[in-house]
Short mmCIF file of C-alpha atoms in Angstrom, two decimals:
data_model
loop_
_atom_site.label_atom_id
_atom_site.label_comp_id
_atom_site.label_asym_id
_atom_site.label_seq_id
_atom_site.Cartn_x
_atom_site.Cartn_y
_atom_site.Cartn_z
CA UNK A 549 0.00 0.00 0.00
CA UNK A 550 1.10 3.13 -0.84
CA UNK A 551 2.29 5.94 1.76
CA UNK A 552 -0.82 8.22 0.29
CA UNK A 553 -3.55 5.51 1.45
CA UNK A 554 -1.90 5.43 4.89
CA UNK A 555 -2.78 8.84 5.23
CA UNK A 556 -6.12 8.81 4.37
CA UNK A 557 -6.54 6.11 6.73
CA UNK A 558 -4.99 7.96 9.79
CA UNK A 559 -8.25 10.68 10.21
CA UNK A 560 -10.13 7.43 10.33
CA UNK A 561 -8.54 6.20 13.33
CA UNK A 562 -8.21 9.23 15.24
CA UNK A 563 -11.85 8.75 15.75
CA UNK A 564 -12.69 5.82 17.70
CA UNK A 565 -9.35 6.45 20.10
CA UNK A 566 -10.44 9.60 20.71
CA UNK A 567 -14.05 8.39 21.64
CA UNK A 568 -12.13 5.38 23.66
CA UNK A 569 -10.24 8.15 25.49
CA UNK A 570 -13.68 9.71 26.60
CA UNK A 571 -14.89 6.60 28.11
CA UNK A 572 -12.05 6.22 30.04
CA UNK A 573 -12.09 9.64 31.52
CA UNK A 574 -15.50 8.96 32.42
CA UNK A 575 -14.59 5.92 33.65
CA UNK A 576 -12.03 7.30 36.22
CA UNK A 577 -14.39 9.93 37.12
CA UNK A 578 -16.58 7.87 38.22
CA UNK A 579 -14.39 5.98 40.29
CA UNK A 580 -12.88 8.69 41.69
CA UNK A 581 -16.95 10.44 42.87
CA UNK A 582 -17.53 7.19 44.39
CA UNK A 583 -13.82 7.02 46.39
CA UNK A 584 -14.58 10.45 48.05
CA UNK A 585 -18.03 9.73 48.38
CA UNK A 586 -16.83 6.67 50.80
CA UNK A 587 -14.22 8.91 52.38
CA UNK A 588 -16.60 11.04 53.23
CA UNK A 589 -18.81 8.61 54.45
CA UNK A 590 -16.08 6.94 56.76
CA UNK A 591 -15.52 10.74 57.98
CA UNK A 592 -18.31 11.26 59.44
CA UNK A 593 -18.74 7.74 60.60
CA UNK A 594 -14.91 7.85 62.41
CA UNK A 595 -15.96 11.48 63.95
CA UNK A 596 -20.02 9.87 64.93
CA UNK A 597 -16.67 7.60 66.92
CA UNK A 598 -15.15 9.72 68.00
CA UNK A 599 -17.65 11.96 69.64
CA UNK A 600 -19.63 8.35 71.71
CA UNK A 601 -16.07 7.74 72.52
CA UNK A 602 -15.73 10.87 74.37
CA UNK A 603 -18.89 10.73 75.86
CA UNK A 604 -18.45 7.17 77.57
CA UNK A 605 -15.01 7.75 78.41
CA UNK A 606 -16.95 10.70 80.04
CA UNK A 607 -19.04 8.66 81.89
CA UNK A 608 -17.15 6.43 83.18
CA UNK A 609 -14.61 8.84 84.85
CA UNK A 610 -17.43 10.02 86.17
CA UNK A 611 -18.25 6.68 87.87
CA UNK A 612 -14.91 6.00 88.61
CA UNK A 613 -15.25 9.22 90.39
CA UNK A 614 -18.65 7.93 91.94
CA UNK A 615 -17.25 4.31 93.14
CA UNK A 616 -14.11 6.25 94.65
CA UNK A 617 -16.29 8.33 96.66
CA UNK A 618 -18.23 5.66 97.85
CA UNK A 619 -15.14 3.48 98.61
CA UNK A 620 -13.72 6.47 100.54
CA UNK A 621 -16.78 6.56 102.33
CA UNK A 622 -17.09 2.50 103.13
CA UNK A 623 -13.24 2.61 104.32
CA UNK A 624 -14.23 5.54 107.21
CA UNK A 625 -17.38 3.89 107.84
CA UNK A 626 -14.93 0.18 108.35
CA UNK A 627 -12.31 2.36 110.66
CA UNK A 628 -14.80 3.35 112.54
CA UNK A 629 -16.42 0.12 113.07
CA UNK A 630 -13.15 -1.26 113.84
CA UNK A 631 -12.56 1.56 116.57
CA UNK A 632 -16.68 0.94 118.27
CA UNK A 633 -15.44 -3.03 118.05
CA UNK A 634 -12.08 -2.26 119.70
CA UNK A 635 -13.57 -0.68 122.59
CA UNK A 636 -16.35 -2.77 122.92
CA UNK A 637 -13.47 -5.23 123.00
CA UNK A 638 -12.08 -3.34 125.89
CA UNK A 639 -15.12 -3.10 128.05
CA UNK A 640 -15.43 -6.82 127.80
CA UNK A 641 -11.92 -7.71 128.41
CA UNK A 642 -12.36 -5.18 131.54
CA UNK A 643 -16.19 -7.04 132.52
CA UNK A 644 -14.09 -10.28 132.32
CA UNK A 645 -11.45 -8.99 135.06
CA UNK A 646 -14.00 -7.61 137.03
CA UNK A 647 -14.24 -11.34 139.32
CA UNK A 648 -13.36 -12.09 143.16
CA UNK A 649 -10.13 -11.51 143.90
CA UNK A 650 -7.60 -14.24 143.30
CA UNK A 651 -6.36 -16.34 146.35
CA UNK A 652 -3.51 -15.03 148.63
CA UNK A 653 -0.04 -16.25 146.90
CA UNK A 654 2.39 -15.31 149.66
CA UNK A 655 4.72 -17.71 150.47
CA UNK A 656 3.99 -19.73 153.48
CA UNK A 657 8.05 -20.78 154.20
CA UNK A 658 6.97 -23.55 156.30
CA UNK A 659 4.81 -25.30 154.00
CA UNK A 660 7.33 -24.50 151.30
CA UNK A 661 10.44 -26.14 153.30
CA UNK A 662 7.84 -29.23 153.78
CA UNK A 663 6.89 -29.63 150.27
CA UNK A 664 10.69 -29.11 149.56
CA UNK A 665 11.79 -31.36 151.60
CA UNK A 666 9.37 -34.41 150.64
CA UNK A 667 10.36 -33.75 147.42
CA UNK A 668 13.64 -34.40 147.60
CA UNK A 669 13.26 -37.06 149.70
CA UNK A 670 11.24 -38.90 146.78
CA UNK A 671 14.39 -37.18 144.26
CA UNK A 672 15.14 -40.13 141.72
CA UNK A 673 13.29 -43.03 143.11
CA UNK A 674 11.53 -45.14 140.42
CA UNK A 675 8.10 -43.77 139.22
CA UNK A 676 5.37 -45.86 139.90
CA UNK A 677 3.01 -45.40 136.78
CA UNK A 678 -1.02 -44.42 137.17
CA UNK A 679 -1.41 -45.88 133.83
CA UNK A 680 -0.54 -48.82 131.82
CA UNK A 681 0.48 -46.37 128.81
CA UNK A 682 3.83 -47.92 127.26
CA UNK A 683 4.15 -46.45 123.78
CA UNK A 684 6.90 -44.27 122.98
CA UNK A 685 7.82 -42.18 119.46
CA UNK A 686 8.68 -44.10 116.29
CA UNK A 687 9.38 -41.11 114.10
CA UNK A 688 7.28 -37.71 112.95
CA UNK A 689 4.90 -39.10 110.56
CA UNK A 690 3.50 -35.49 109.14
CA UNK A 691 4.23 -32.10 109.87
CA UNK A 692 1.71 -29.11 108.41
CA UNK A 693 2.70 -25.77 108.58
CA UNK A 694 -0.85 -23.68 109.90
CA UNK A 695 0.30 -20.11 109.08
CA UNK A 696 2.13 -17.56 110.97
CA UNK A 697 0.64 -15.41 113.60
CA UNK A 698 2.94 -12.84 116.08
CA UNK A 699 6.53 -12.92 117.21
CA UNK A 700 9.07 -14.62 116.61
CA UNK A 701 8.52 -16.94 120.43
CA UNK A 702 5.30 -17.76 121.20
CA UNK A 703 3.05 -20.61 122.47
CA UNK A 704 -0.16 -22.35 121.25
CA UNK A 705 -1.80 -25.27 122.45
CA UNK A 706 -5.33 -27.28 122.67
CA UNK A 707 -6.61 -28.94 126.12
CA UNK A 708 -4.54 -31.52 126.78
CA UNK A 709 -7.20 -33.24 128.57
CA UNK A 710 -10.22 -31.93 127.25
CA UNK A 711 -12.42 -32.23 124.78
CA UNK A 712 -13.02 -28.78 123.69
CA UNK A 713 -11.43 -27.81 119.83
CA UNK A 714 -10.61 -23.85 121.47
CA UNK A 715 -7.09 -22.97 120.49
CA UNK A 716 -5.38 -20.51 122.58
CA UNK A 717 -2.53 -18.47 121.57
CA UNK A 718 0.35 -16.71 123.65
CA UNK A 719 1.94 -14.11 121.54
CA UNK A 720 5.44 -13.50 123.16
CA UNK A 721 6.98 -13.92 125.92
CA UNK A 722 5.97 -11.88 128.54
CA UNK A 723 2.26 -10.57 128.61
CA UNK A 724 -1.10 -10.97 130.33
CA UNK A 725 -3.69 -11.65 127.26
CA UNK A 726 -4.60 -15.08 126.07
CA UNK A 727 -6.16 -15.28 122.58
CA UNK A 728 -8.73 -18.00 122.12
CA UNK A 729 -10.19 -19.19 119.08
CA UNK A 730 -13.07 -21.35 118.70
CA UNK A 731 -12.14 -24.01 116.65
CA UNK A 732 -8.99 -24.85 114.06
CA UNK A 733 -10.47 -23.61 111.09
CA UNK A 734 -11.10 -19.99 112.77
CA UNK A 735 -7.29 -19.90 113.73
CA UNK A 736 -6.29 -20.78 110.04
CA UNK A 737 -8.23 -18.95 108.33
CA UNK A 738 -8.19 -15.29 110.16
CA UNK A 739 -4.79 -13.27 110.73
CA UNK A 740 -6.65 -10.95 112.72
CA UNK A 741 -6.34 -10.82 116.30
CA UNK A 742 -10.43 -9.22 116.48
CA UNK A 743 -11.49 -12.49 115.53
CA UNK A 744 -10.19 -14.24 118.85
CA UNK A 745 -11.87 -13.73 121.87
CA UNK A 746 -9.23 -12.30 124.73
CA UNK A 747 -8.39 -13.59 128.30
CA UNK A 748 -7.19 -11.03 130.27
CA UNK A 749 -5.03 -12.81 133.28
CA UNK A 750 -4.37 -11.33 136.58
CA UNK A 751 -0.53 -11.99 136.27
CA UNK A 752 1.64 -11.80 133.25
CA UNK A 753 3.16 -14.80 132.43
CA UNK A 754 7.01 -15.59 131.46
CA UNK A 755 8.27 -17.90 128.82
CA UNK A 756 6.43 -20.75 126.97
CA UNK A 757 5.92 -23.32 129.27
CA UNK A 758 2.36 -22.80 130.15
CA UNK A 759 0.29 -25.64 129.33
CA UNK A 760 -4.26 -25.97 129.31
CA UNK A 761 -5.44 -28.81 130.80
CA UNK A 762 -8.92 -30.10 131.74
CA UNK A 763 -10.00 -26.92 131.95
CA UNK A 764 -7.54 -25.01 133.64
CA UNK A 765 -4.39 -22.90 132.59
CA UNK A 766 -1.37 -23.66 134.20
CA UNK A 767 1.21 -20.49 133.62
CA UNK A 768 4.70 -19.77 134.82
CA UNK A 769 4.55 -16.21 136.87
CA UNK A 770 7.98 -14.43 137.89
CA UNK A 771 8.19 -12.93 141.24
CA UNK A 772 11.65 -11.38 142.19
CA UNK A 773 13.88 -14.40 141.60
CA UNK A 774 11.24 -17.18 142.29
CA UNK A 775 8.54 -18.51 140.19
CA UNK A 776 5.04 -19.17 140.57
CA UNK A 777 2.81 -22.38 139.13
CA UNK A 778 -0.72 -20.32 138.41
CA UNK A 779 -3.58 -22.37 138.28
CA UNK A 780 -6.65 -20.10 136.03
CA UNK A 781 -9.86 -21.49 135.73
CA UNK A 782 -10.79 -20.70 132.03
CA UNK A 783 -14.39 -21.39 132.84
CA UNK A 784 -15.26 -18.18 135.29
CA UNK A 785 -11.91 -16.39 134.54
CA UNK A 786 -10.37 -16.84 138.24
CA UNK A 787 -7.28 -17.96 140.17
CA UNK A 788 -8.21 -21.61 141.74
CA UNK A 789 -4.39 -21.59 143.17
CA UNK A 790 -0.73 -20.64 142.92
CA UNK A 791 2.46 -22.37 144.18
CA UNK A 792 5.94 -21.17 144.95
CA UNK A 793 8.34 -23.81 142.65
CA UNK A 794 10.35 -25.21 145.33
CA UNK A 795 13.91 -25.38 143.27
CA UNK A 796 16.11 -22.80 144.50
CA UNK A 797 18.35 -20.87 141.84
CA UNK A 798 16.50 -21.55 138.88
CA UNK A 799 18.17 -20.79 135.42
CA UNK A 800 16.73 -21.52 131.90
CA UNK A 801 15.74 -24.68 131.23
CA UNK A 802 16.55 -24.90 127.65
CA UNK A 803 19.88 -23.27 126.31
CA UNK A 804 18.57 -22.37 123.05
CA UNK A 805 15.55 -20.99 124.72
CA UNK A 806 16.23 -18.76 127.42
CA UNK A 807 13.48 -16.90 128.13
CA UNK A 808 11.33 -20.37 129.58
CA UNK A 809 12.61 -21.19 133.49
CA UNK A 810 9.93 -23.88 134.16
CA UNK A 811 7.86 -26.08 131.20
CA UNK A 812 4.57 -27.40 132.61
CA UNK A 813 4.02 -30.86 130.09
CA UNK A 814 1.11 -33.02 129.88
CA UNK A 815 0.90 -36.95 129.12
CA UNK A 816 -1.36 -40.08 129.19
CA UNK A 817 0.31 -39.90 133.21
CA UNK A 818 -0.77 -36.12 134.07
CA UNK A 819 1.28 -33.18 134.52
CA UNK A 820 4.95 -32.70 134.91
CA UNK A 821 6.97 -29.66 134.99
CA UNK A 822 10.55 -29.90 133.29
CA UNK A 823 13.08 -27.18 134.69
CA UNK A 824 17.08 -26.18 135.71
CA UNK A 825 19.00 -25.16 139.05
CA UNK A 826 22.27 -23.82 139.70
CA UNK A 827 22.71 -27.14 141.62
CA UNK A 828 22.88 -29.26 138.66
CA UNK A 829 22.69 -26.74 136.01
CA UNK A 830 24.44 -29.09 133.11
CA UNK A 831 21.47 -31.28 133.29
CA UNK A 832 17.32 -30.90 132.75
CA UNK A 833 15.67 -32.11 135.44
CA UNK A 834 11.97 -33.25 136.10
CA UNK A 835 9.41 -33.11 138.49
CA UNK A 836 5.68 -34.92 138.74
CA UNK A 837 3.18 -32.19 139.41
CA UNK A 838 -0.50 -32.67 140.79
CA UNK A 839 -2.90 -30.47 138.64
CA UNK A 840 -5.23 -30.52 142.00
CA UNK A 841 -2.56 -29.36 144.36
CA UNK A 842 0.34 -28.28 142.47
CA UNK A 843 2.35 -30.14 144.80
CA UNK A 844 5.70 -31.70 143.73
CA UNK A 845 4.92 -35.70 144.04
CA UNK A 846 8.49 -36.67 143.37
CA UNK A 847 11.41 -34.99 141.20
CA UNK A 848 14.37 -36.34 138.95
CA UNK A 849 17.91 -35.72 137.97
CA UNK A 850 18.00 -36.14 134.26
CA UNK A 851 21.13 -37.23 132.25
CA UNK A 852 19.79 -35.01 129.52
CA UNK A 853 21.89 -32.02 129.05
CA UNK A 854 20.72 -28.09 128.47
CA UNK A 855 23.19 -27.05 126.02
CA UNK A 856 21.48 -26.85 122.41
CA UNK A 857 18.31 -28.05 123.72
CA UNK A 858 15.01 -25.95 122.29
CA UNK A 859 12.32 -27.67 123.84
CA UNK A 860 11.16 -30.65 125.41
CA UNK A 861 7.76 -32.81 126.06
CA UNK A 862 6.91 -36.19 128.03
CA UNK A 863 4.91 -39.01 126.30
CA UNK A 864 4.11 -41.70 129.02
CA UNK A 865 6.19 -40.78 131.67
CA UNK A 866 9.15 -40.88 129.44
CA UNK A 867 10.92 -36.73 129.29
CA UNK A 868 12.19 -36.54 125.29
CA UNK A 869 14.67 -33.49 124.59
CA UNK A 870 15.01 -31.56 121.39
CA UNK A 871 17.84 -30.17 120.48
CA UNK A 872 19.24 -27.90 117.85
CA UNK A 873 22.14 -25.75 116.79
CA UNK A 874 22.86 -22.17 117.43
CA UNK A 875 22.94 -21.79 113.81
CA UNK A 876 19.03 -23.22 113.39
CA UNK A 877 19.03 -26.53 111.55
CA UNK A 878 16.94 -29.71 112.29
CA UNK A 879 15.75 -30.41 115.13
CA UNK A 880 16.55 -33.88 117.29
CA UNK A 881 15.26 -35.43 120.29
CA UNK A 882 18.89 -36.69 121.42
CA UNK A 883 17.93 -37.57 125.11
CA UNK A 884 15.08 -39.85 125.92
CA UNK A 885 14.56 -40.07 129.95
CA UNK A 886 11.88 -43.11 131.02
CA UNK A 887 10.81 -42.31 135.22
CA UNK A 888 9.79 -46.21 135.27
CA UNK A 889 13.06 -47.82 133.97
CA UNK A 890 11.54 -49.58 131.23
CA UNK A 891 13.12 -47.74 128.00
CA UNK A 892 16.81 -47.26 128.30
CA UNK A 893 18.34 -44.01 126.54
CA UNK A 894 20.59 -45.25 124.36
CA UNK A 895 17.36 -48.00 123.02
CA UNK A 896 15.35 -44.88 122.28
CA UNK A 897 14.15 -44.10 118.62
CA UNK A 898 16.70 -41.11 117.34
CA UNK A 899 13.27 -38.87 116.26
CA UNK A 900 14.23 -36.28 113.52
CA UNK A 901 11.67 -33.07 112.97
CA UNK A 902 11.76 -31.37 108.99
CA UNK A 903 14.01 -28.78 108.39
CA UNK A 904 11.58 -25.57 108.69
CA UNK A 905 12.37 -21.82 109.50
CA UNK A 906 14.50 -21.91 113.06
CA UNK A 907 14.11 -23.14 116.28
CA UNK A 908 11.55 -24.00 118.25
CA UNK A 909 9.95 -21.70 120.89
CA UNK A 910 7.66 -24.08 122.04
CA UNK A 911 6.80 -27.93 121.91
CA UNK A 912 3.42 -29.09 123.46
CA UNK A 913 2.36 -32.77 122.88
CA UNK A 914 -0.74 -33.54 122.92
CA UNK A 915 -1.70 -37.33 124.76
CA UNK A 916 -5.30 -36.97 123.32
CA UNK A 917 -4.14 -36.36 119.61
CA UNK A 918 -0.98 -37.87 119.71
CA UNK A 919 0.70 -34.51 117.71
CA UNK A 920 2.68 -31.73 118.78
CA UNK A 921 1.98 -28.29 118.64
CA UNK A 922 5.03 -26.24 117.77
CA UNK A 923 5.91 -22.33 117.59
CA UNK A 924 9.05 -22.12 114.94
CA UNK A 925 9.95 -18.84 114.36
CA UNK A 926 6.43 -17.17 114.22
CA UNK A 927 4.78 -20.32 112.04
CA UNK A 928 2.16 -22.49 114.06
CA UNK A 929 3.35 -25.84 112.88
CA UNK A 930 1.83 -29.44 113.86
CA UNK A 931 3.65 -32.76 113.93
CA UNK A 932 1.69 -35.93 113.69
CA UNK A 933 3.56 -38.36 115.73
CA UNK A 934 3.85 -42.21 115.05
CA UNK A 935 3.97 -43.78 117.74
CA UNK A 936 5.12 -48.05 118.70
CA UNK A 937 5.42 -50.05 122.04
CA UNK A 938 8.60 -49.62 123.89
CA UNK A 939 9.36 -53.29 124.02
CA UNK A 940 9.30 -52.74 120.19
CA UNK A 941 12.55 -50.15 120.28
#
């Protein structure tokens, strides 16, 4: 074809490409109206946002504002319950002291030389047991750690003797108030001290030797350089009796525990008090108390010695010793003492306790439970004891 038809043919093309061209445009035109018309639309959607945003946020600082007022005014409210209970507390611990006055506890010297003197008459003969008890401790078959409640020493305990589930608590130790709880569960559960009901006592006790039983608290009073067996009845909140401990020269019983001068035990035999002279003041030795009297029935030297010992309880008339380091680290019972004769020291079971927080403030056995109630280091901790005949060891 020749270069003259190619031009004629070139105004015939311009045509539809220009016309092609036009569509396009439209084309893109279109899109583009219906891209802002959706921008627009999401504007005013995002600000619509935007503004119920603001309001709730709004509204909610102004309940926040609401709930912290009210808070504000439940926590004043809660003080001042707390301060109404506190001295309602008061009153009643001051109603409960209000009793007869507690019997005369001076020191009659010539009933004191008497009881002295029988005692030491009776001073390491053999024991003649009340009961045919002869089981002695295998090993600690549990140990659960209850929580921890008050100082560092301390003392808490069941009735020994009784039936009743009350827990009582001495925080310290040197006061005058006795905390009782109700039942196990109340003692776990609550840290706080307006939970427990309070006994106020007319002396302050010293140490952690006290000890319930059947009924009765028997706690360790100081008096210049004596001490006093106190005999509270828990029932109407008065002293039944009191008794001059007739060992001169008295010095800690326990070496790692020096604050305790007399420990009042309990077993399937009754009660016993476990203490230290001058005299002899290497060994432990151990007396048989009557809970009625408070008399000294008959007393032993003990070849169980005070240095590193922590604590100590008796489980059928046999005294067992724990012992520890001055750097706390497991506790032992090392010395095994039978009053009867019929377990030898060195055939006694070598008991270990778990490795826990310290030493021990406190040890009470229980002869009803068979478990020990221990103070370590501000924990309330209770070993489950298992227990075998002593022909058995």
């Amino acid at each position: 074809m020749g270069p003259w038809r190619c031009l004629l043919l070139l105004p015939l093309l311009a045509v539809p490409l220009r016309a092609q061209q036009q569509q396009f445009m439209e084309y893109v035109e279109r899109r583009l109206t219906l891209l802002e018309e959706r921008i627009s639309q999401w504007h005013d959607q995002s600000s619509r946002y935007s503004t119920e945003l603001r309001d709730f946020k709004n509204q909610v600082l102004g309940m926040l504002e609401a709930a912290e007022k009210e808070r504000e005014a439940m926590r004043a409210e809660a003080e001042s319950a707390a301060v109404r209970v506190d001295r309602l507390e008061r009153e009643v611990d001051y109603l409960e002291t209000q009793n007869p006055a507690p019997p005369c506890v001076e020191v009659d010297e010539t009933l004191m030389e008497k009881q002295v003197a029988t005692a030491k008459q009776r001073k390491n003969e053999k024991y003649t047991k009340l009961t045919d008890c002869s089981d002695t401790i295998a090993s600690v078959r549990a140990m659960k750690i209850l929580k921890r409640f008050g100082s560092t020493s301390g003392l808490w305990t069941k009735d020994a003797a009784g039936n009743s589930e009350k827990i009582y608590v001495f925080d310290g130790t040197a006061n005058d108030t006795v905390y009782v709880f109700p039942r196990m569960r109340e003692f776990t559960l609550f840290s706080a001290t307006r939970k427990a009901a309070r006994i106020k006592l007319p002396y302050p006790w010293v140490g952690t030797g006290h000890l319930v039983y059947d009924g009765h608290l028997y706690y360790i009073r100081q008096q210049g350089l004596s001490f006093q067996v106190i005999k509270f009845n828990l029932a109407n909140k008065t002293v039944v009796d009191s008794s001059v401990f007739p060992a001169e020269e008295q010095i800690p019983v326990f070496g790692l525990s020096p604050f305790t001068y007399i420990e009042v035990a309990a077993d399937e035999e009754g009660l016993w008090a476990i203490y230290a002279t001058k005299e002899d003041e290497k060994n432990i030795c151990l007396a048989k108390l009557d809970p009625g009297s408070l008399d000294i029935e008959q007393m032993w030297d003990t070849p169980c010695p005070r240095e590193n010992a922590e604590g100590a309880f008796v489980v059928c008339g046999a005294l067992h010793v724990v012992y520890n380091t001055r750097l706390p680290s497991r506790s032992r019972v090392q010395c095994v003492f039978d009053v009867s004769g019929t377990l030898a020291p060195e055939d006694a079971s070598l008991v270990y306790f778990p490795k826990r927080y310290g030493s021990h403030s406190s040890m009470k056995y229980s002869p009803r439970e068979r478990q020990v109630y221990a103070w370590d280091d501000g924990y309330q901790i209770i070993y489950r004891m298992e227990m075998k005949k002593k022909m058995e060891v």
